[in-house]
XYZ file of C-alpha atoms in Angstrom:
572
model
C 99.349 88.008 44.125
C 103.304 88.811 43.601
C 104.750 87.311 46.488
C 106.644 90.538 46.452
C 104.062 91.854 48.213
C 103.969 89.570 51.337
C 107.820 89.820 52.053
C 107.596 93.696 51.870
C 104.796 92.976 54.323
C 106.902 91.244 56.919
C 109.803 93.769 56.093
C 108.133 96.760 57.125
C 107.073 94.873 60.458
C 110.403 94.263 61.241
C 111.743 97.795 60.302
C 108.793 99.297 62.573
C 109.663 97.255 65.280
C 113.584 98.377 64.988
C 112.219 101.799 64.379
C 110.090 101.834 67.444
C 113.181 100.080 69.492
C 115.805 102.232 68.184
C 113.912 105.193 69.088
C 112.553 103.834 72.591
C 116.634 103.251 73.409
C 117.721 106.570 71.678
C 115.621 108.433 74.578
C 116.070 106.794 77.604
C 119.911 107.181 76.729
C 119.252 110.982 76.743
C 116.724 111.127 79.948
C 117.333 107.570 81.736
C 119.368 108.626 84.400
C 116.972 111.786 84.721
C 114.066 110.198 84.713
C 115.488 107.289 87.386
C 115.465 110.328 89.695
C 111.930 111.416 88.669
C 110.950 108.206 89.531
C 111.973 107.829 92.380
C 110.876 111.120 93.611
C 107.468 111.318 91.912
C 106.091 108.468 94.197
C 105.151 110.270 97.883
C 101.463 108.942 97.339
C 99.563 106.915 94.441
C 98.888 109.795 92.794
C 102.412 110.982 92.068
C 102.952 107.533 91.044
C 100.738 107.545 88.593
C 101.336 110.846 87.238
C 105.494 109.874 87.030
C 104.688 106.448 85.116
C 102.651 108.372 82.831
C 105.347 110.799 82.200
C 108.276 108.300 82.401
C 106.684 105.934 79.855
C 105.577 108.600 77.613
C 108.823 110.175 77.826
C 110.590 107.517 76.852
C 108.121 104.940 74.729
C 108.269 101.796 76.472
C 105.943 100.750 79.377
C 108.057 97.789 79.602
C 111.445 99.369 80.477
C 109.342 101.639 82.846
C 107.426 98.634 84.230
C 111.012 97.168 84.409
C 112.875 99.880 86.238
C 109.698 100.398 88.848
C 110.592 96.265 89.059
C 113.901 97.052 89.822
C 113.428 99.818 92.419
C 110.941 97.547 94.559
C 113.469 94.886 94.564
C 116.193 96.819 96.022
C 113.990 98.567 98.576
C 113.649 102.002 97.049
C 109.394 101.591 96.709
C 107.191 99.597 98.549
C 104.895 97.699 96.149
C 102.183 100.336 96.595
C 104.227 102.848 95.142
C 105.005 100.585 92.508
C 101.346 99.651 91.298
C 100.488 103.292 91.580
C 103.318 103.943 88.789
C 102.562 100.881 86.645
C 98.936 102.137 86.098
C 100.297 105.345 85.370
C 102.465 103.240 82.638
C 99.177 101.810 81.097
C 98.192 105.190 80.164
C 101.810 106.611 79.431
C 101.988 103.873 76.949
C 98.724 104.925 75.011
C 101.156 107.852 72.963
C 102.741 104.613 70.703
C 99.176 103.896 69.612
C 98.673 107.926 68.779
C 102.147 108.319 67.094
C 101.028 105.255 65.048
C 98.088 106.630 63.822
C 98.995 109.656 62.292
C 101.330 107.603 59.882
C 97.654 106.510 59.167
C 96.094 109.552 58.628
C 98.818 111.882 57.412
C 101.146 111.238 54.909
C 104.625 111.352 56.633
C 106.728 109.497 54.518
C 108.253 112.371 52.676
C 109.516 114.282 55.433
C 111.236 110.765 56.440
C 113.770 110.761 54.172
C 115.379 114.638 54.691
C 115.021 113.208 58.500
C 117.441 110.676 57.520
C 119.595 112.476 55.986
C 119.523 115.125 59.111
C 119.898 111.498 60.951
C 123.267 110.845 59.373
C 124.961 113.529 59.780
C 124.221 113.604 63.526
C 125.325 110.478 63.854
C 128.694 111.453 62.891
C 128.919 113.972 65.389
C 129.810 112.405 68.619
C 127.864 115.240 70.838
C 124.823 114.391 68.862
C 124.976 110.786 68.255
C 122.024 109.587 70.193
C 120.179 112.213 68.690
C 121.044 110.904 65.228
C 119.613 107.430 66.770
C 116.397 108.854 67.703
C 115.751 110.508 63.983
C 116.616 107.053 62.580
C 114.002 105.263 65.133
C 111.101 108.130 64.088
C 111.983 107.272 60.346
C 112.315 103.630 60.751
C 108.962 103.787 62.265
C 107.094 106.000 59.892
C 108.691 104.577 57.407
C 107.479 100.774 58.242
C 104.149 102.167 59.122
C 103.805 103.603 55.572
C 105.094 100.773 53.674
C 103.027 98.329 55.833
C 99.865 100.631 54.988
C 101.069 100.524 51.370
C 101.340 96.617 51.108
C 97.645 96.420 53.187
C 95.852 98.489 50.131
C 97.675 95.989 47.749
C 96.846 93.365 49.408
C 93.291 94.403 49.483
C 93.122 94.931 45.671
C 94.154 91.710 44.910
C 90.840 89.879 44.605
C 91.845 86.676 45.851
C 93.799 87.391 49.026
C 91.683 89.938 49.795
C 88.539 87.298 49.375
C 90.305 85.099 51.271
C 91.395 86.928 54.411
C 87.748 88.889 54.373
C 86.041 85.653 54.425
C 87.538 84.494 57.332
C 87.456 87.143 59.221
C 84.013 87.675 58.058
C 83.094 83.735 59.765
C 83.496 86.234 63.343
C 81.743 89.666 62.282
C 78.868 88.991 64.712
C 79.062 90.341 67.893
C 79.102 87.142 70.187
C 80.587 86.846 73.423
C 82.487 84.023 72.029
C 83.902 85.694 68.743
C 84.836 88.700 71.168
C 86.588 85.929 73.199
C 88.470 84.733 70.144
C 89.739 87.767 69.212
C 90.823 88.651 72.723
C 93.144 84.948 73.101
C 94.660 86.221 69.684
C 95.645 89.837 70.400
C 97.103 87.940 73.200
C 98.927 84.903 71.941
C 100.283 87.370 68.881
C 101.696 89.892 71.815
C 103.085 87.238 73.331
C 104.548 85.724 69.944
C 105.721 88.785 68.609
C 106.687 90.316 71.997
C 105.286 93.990 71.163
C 102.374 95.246 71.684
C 103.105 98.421 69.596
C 103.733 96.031 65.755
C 100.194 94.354 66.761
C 98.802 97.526 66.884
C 99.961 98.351 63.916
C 98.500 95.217 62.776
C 95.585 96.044 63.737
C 95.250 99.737 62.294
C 96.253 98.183 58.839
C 93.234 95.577 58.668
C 90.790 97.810 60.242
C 91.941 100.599 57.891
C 91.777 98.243 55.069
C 87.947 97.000 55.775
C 89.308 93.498 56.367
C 88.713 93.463 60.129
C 85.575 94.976 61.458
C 86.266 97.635 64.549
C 84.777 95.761 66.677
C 86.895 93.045 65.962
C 90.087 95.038 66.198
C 89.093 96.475 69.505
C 89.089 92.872 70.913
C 92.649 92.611 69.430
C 93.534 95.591 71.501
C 92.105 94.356 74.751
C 94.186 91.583 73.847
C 96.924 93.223 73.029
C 96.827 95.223 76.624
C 96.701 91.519 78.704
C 99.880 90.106 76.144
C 102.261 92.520 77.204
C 102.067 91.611 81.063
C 102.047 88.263 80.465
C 105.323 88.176 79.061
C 106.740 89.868 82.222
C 105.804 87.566 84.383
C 106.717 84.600 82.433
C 110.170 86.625 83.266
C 109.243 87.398 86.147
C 109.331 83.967 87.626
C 113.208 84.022 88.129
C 113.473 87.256 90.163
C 112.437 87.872 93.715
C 109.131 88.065 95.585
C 108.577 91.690 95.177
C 109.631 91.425 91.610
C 107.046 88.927 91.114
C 104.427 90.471 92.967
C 105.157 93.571 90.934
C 104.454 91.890 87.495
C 101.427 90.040 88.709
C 99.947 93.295 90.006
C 100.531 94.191 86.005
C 98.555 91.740 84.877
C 95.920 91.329 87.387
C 95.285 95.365 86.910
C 94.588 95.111 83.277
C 92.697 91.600 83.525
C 90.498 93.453 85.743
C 90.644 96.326 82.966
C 89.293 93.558 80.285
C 86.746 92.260 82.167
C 84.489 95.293 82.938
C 85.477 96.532 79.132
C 84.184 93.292 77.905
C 80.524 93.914 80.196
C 80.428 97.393 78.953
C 81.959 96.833 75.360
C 79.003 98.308 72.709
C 77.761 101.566 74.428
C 81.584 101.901 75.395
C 82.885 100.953 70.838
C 79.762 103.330 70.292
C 81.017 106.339 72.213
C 84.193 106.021 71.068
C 83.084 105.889 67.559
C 81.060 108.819 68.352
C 83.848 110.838 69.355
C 85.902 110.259 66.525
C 83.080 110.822 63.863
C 83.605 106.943 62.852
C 80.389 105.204 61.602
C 80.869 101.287 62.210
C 77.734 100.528 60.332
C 78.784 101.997 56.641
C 78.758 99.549 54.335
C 82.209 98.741 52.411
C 82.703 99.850 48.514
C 82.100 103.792 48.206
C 83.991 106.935 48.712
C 82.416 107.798 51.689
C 83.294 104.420 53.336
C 86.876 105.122 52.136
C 87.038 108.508 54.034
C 85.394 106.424 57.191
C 87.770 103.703 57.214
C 90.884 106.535 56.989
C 89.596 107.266 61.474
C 89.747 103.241 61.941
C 93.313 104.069 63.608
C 92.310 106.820 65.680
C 89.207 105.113 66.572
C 92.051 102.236 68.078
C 94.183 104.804 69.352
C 91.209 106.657 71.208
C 89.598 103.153 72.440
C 93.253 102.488 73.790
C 93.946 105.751 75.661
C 90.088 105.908 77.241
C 90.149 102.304 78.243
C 93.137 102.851 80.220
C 92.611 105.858 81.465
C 88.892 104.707 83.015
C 91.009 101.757 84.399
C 93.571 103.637 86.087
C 90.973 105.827 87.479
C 88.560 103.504 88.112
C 91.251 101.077 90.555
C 93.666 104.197 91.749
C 91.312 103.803 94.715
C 92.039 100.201 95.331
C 95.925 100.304 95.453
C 95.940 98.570 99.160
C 93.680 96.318 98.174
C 95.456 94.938 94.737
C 98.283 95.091 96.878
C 96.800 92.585 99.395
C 95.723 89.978 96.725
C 99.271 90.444 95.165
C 100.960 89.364 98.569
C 98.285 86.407 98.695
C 98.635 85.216 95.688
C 102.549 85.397 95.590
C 104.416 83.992 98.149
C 107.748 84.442 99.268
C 110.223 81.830 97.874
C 111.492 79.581 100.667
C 115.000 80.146 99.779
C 117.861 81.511 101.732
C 119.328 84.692 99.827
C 122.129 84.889 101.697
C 123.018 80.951 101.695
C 122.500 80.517 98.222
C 123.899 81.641 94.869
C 121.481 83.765 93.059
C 121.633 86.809 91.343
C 118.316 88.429 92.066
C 118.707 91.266 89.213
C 120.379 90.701 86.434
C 119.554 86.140 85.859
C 116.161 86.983 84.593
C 117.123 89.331 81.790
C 113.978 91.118 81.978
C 116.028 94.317 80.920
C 115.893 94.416 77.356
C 117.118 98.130 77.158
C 121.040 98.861 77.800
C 120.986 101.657 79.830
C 118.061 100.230 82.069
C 120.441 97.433 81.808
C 123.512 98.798 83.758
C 120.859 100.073 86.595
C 119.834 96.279 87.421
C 123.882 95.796 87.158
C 124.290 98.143 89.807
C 121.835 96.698 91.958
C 123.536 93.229 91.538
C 126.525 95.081 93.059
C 125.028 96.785 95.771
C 124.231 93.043 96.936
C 127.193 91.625 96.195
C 128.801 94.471 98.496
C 126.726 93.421 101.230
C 127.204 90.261 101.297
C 131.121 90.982 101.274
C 130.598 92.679 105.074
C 128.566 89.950 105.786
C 131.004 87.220 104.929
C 133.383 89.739 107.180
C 131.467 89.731 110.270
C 131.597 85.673 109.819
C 135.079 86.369 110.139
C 135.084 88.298 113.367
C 132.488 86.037 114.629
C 134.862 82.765 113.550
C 137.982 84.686 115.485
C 136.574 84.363 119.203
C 134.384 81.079 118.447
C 135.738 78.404 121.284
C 133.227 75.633 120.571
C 134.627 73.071 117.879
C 131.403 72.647 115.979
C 130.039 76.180 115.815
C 133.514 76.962 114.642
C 132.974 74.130 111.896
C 129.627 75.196 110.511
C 131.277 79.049 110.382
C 133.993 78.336 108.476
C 132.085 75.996 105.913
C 129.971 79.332 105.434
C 132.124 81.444 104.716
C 133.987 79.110 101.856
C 130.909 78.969 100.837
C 130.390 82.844 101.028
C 134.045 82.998 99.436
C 132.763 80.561 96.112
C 129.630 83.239 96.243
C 131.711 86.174 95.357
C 133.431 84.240 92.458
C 130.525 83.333 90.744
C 128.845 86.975 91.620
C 132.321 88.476 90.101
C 131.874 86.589 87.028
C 127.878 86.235 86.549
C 128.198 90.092 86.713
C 131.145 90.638 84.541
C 129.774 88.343 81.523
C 126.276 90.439 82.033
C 128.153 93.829 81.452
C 130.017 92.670 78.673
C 126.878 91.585 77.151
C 125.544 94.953 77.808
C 128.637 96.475 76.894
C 128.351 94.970 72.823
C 125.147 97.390 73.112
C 125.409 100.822 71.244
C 125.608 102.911 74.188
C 126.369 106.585 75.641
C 130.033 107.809 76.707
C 128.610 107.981 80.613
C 127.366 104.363 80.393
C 130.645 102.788 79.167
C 132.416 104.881 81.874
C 129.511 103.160 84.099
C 130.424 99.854 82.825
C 133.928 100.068 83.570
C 133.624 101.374 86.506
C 131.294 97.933 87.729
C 134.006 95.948 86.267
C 136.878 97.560 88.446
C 134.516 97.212 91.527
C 133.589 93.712 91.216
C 136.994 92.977 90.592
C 137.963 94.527 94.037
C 134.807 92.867 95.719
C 135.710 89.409 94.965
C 139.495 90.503 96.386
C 137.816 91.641 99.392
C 136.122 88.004 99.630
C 139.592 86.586 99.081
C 140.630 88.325 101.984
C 137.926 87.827 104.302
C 139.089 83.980 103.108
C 142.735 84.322 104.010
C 141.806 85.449 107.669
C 139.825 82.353 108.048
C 142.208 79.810 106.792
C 144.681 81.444 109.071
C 142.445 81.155 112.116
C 141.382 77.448 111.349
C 145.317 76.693 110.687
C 145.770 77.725 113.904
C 142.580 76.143 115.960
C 143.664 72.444 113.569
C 147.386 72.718 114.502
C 146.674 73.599 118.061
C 148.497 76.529 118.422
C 148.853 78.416 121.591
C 146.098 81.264 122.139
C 146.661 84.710 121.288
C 146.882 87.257 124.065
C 144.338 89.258 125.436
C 146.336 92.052 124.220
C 146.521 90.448 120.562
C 142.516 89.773 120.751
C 142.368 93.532 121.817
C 144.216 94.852 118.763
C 142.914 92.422 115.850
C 139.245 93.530 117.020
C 140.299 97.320 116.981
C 141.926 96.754 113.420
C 138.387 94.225 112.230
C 136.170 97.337 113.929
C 138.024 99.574 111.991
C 137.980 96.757 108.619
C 134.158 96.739 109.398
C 133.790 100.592 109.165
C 135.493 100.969 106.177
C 133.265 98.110 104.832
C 130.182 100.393 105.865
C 131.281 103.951 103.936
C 131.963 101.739 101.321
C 128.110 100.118 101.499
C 126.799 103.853 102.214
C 128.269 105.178 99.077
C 127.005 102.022 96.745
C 123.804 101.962 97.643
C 123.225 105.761 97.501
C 124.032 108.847 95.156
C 127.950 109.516 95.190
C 127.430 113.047 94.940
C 125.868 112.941 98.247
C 129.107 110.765 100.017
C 131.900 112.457 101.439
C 135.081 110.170 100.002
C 137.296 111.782 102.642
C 135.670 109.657 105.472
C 136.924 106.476 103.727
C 140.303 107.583 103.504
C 140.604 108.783 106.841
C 139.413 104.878 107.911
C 142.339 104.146 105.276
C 144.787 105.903 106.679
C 143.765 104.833 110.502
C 144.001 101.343 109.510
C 147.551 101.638 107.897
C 148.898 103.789 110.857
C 147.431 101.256 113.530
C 149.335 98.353 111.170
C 152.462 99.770 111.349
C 152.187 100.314 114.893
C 151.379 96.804 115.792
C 154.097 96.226 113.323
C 156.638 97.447 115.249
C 154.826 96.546 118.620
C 154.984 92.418 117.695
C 158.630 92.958 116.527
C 159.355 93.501 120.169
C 156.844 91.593 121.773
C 158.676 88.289 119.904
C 161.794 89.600 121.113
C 160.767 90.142 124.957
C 159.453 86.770 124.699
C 156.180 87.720 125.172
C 154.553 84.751 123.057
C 156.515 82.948 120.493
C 157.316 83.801 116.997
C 154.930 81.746 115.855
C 152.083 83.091 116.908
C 152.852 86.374 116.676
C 153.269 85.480 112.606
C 149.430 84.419 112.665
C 148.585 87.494 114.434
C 150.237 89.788 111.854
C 149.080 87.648 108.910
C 145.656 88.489 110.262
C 146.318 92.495 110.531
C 147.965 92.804 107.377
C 145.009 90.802 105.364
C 142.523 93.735 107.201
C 144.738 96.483 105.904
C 144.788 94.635 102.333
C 140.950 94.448 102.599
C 140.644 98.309 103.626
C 143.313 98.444 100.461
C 140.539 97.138 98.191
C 138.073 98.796 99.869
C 139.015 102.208 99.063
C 139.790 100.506 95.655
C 136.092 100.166 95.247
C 135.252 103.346 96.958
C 137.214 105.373 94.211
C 135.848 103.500 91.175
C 132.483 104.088 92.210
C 133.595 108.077 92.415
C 135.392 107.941 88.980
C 138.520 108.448 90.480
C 141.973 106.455 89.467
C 143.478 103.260 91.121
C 144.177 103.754 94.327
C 148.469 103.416 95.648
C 148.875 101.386 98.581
C-alpha cells in the first residue's frame, strides 16, 4: 500500500477537524452574544433549559462551548445548577446535528459543490461586512471536503488486500457480541475522544470503517457510546481548576451520560435492532455483493440515528430527575476549603476551558466583574482601617489589604496576558472593541487598588508616627467623602455585572461631580482651619491626602464606568 494513502488519511482528519472548528467559531461570532441572551432567558424551568441547549448547541455546533458558557453562567451566579443540568442535557441532543451533517458527506456526494463554495468563501472574506461569513463557507468546505477525502482514502484502503486483511482481522478477533468486546470498544471510543479531543473526527472515524465493512455496527455503536462519555471527561479533567459550581457542573455532564451508557448497554440489541430497522440497514448481510455495498452506504445514518435516539431517550428519560442529579452532584463535589477573597485565584479564565474566542472574552468579563468587587471590598477595609483604635486589629487590616493591593496586580496582569492571548484569535470588529475595552478597565481597577493603598499607608503613617487625632469634624467629612467613594464604587459594580444598556451613566457622574465639589470645599475649608489654628498643618496634610486619593479613586472610577459604555477617557 502507497504510503500516500495513509498521510492523505491523517490529512483529511486534520482538515475536518479545522473545518468543523472553523465553522463552529464562524457562528458563534455571528449569534454568540445573541444566543448568551437566549440562554440566559430560556432557563425559567428544566424544560426551557433543555429546549435552549438544544437550540444553542445546534445553532452553533459545539456542545462544548455551550456546556462551557452554561459553566460560566453558574459560576457567576446567573443559573443555579438545576438550570444548568437542564441545559446540558438539552446540549447532548443539540449536539446530535454534527453526527447528521457528517453523514450526508456519506451518503451524498458533496464534494463538487465544495469548491464553487470556496470560491464564494473567498471573496467574502475580502469583504469586511461579510468576513465571518466567508469563515463559515470555508469551515462547511473544510469539513465536507475532509469527510470526502477521508471516505476516499477508507475505499482505498479497503482495496488494498493486505491492509485491508490486516485491519479486518483484528477487528474481526471482537465481532461477537460479548459484554466484554462491547466493553472494549466502549474504553476506546473513550480513550480516542479523549486523545483526539473531538468527538465529532471519531465519529467520522467511525462512519468510515463501518461504511467500509471493516468495523461491524455493532462495534461502531460501542465506539459511539464511547465517544458520548470522552467528551465529558475531558471537561472535568478541566474542570478541576475552576470553582465548586463549575465542577459540579461538569460532573453532572458526565454522570448524566454514564447513566445514559449504562441502561444503553442493558438494552443494547433490541435497541441496534430498531435502529437498524428504521433506517432499512440489515446488520446480518454478508460482505462481498452489490447489495451489501448499497447496505453498508446507511452505516452512517444508522450512527447518526443511534446517536440522536440515544440521547434523546436519555434526556427524556432523566429530565425528571434534575433535583435529584443535582443532589448527588453537591455530594459528590465539595466545596474547596479555600478563601476566595484571601487568596489569589482567578476562578474563570486559569482553567482555559474556553477554547472558542468569543466564548473566551465572556469568561474575561466575568474575571472582571470579580476583580471589581473585590476593589470595593479592599475599600471598605479602608474605611474599616480609618476608625480602628485597637493596635492589633489595625495590624491584621492593613496586612489585608497589601495583600488585597498585590491581588489586583496579579488580577491586572493574569487578565491582560489572557486577552492578548485571545486577542491573536481571528475575531469580530465588536469583540476587539470588547477586548480593549477590558484592557482600559483593568487598567483603571488596579489604579483604584493603588488608591485604596495610598489611603492606608497614609493612615498607618500616621497611627506609627503618633500623630495627633483628627477631629470629629475631619472624621465627619472623610466618611461623607468614603460614603460617597463607596457609592460610586457600587454604580460602577451595578453596571459591570449587568447589561449597560440597562444603566443610567448619568448617576455615576453626578457621584463624580458630588465628590469633586465636596473636595474643593474641604479644600478651601482646611486652608482656613490650619490658619485659625484649629489643628496643625500637619495633620490637616494627612487629612487632605486622604480626600484627594477618594476623589482620584472616583476619577478612575468613572474611568472604568465609561470604558465599559464605549465612551472616551474621561478629563479630570
Amino acid at each position: 500500500m502507497d504510503a500516500w494513502v495513509y498521510l492523505k488519511l491523517i490529512g483529511s482528519l486534520a482538515l475536518l477537524m479545522f473545518g468543523m472548528k472553523l465553522m463552529s467559531e464562524s457562528l458563534q461570532k455571528m449569534a454568540g452574544p445573541q444566543l448568551r441572551h437566549v440562554l440566559g432567558a430560556m432557563t425559567t424551568n428544566r424544560f426551557t433549559g433543555m429546549l435552549a441547549g438544544i437550540f444553542v448547541t445546534a445553532t452553533v455546533q459545539s456542545s462544548t462551548a455551550t456546556a462551557l458558557m452554561t459553566v460560566s453562567f453558574v459560576s457567576a451566579g446567573l443559573l443555579t445548577l438545576m438550570q444548568a443540568i437542564a441545559v446540558i442535557m438539552g446540549t447532548h441532543i443539540g449536539t446530535t446535528v454534527t453526527a447528521w451533517i457528517m453523514s450526508l458527506g456519506f451518503v451524498f456526494n458533496i464534494t463538487p459543490y465544495v469548491y464553487p463554495a470556496l470560491f464564494i468563501a473567498i471573496i467574502l472574506i475580502y469583504m469586511k461586512k461579510r468576513r465571518i461569513m466567508g469563515d463559515f463557507l470555508f469551515g462547511v468546505s473544510f469539513l465536507f471536503l475532509g469527510l470526502s477525502t477521508l471516505k476516499d482514502s477508507g475505499f482505498s484502503l479497503m482495496q488494498d488486500p493486505d491492509a485491508s486483511a490486516a485491519i479486518s482481522t483484528f477487528f474481526a478477533n471482537f465481532n461477537e457480541p460479548t459484554f466484554w468486546n462491547s466493553l472494549l470498544f466502549l474504553f476506546m471510543g473513550m480513550v480516542l475522544t479523549l486523545c483526539v479531543q473531538s468527538s465529532a473526527a471519531i465519529m467520522a472515524i467511525t462512519m468510515i470503517l463501518c461504511s467500509t465493512g471493516m468495523l461491524h455496527i455493532d462495534q461502531g455503536i460501542m465506539l459511539v457510546l464511547g465517544e458520548n462519555i470522552g467528551t465529558t471527561i475531558t471537561s472535568n479533567i478541566v474542570a478541576q481548576k475552576s470553582n465548586t459550581p463549575a465542577r459540579r457542573a461538569a460532573f453532572a455532564h458526565l454522570a448524566i451520560n454514564v447513566v445514559g451508557v449504562t441502561w444503553a448497554i442493558v438494552l443494547l440489541q433490541p435497541f441496534v435492532d430498531f435502529v437498524c430497522n428504521l433506517v432499512g440497514f440489515d446488520r446480518t448481510m454478508a460482505l462481498g455483493n452489490a447489495a451489501s455495498a448499497a447496505n453498508l452506504v446507511k452505516a452512517s445514518l444508522v450512527l447518526a440515528a443511534f446517536h440522536s435516539l440515544f440521547n434523546i431517550f436519555n434526556t427524556l428519560l432523566l429530565i425528571g430527575f434534575v433535583r435529584y442529579i443535582e443532589k448527588f452532584v453537591c455530594w459528590v463535589i465539595k466545596p474547596k476549603k479555600v478563601d476566595d477573597e484571601e487568596d489569589f485565584r482567578l476562578n474563570f479564565i486559569t482553567s482555559g476551558i474556553m477554547k472558542t474566542p468569543e466564548l473566551s472574552v465572556l469568561n474575561a468579563q466575568k474575571e472582571i466583574v470579580s476583580f471589581s468587587e473585590r476593589m470595593q471590598s479592599m475599600f471598605s477595609m479602608v474605611r474599616e482601617l480609618l476608625v480602628e483604635k485597637d493596635e492589633a486589629k489595625f495590624n491584621k487590616l492593613f496586612t489585608r489589604i497589601e495583600k488585597y493591593e498585590s491581588i489586583s496586580d496579579n488580577m491586572e496582569l493574569e487578565i491582560a496576558k489572557y486577552l492578548d492571548e485571545v486577542g491573536d484569535a481571528h475575531l469580530s470588529d465588536d469583540t476587539k472593541a470588547k477586548i480593549r475595552a477590558m484592557l482600559r478597565e483593568i487598567s483603571e481597577l488596579e489604579s483604584i487598588g493603588d488608591s485604596c493603598y495610598n489611603m492606608a499607608r497614609t493612615i498607618s503613617r500616621k497611627v506609627q508616627n503618633k500623630q495627633e487625632h483628627f477631629t470629629e469634624k475631619q472624621y465627619e467629612h472623610m466618611h461623607q467623602m468614603m460614603e460617597l467613594t463607596d457609592n460610586a464604587l457600587s454604580q460602577m459594580n451595578v453596571l459591570m455585572a449587568g447589561r449597560k444598556e440597562a444603566h443610567n451613566v448619568n448617576t455615576s457622574f453626578n457621584i463624580e461631580n458630588e465628590i469633586n465639589n465636596f473636595r474643593d470645599q474641604l479644600k478651601s475649608q482646611n486652608i482656613n482651619d490650619v490658619n485659625n489654628h484649629v489643628y496643625t498643618y500637619g495633620i490637616g496634610t494627612i487629612y487632605m491626602d486622604i480626600i484627594n486619593e477618594c476623589e482620584k479613586l472616583g476619577d478612575y472610577v468613572v474611568n472604568v464606568v465609561e470604558a465599559r459604555m464605549g465612551r472616551k477617557q474621561h478629563e479630570p
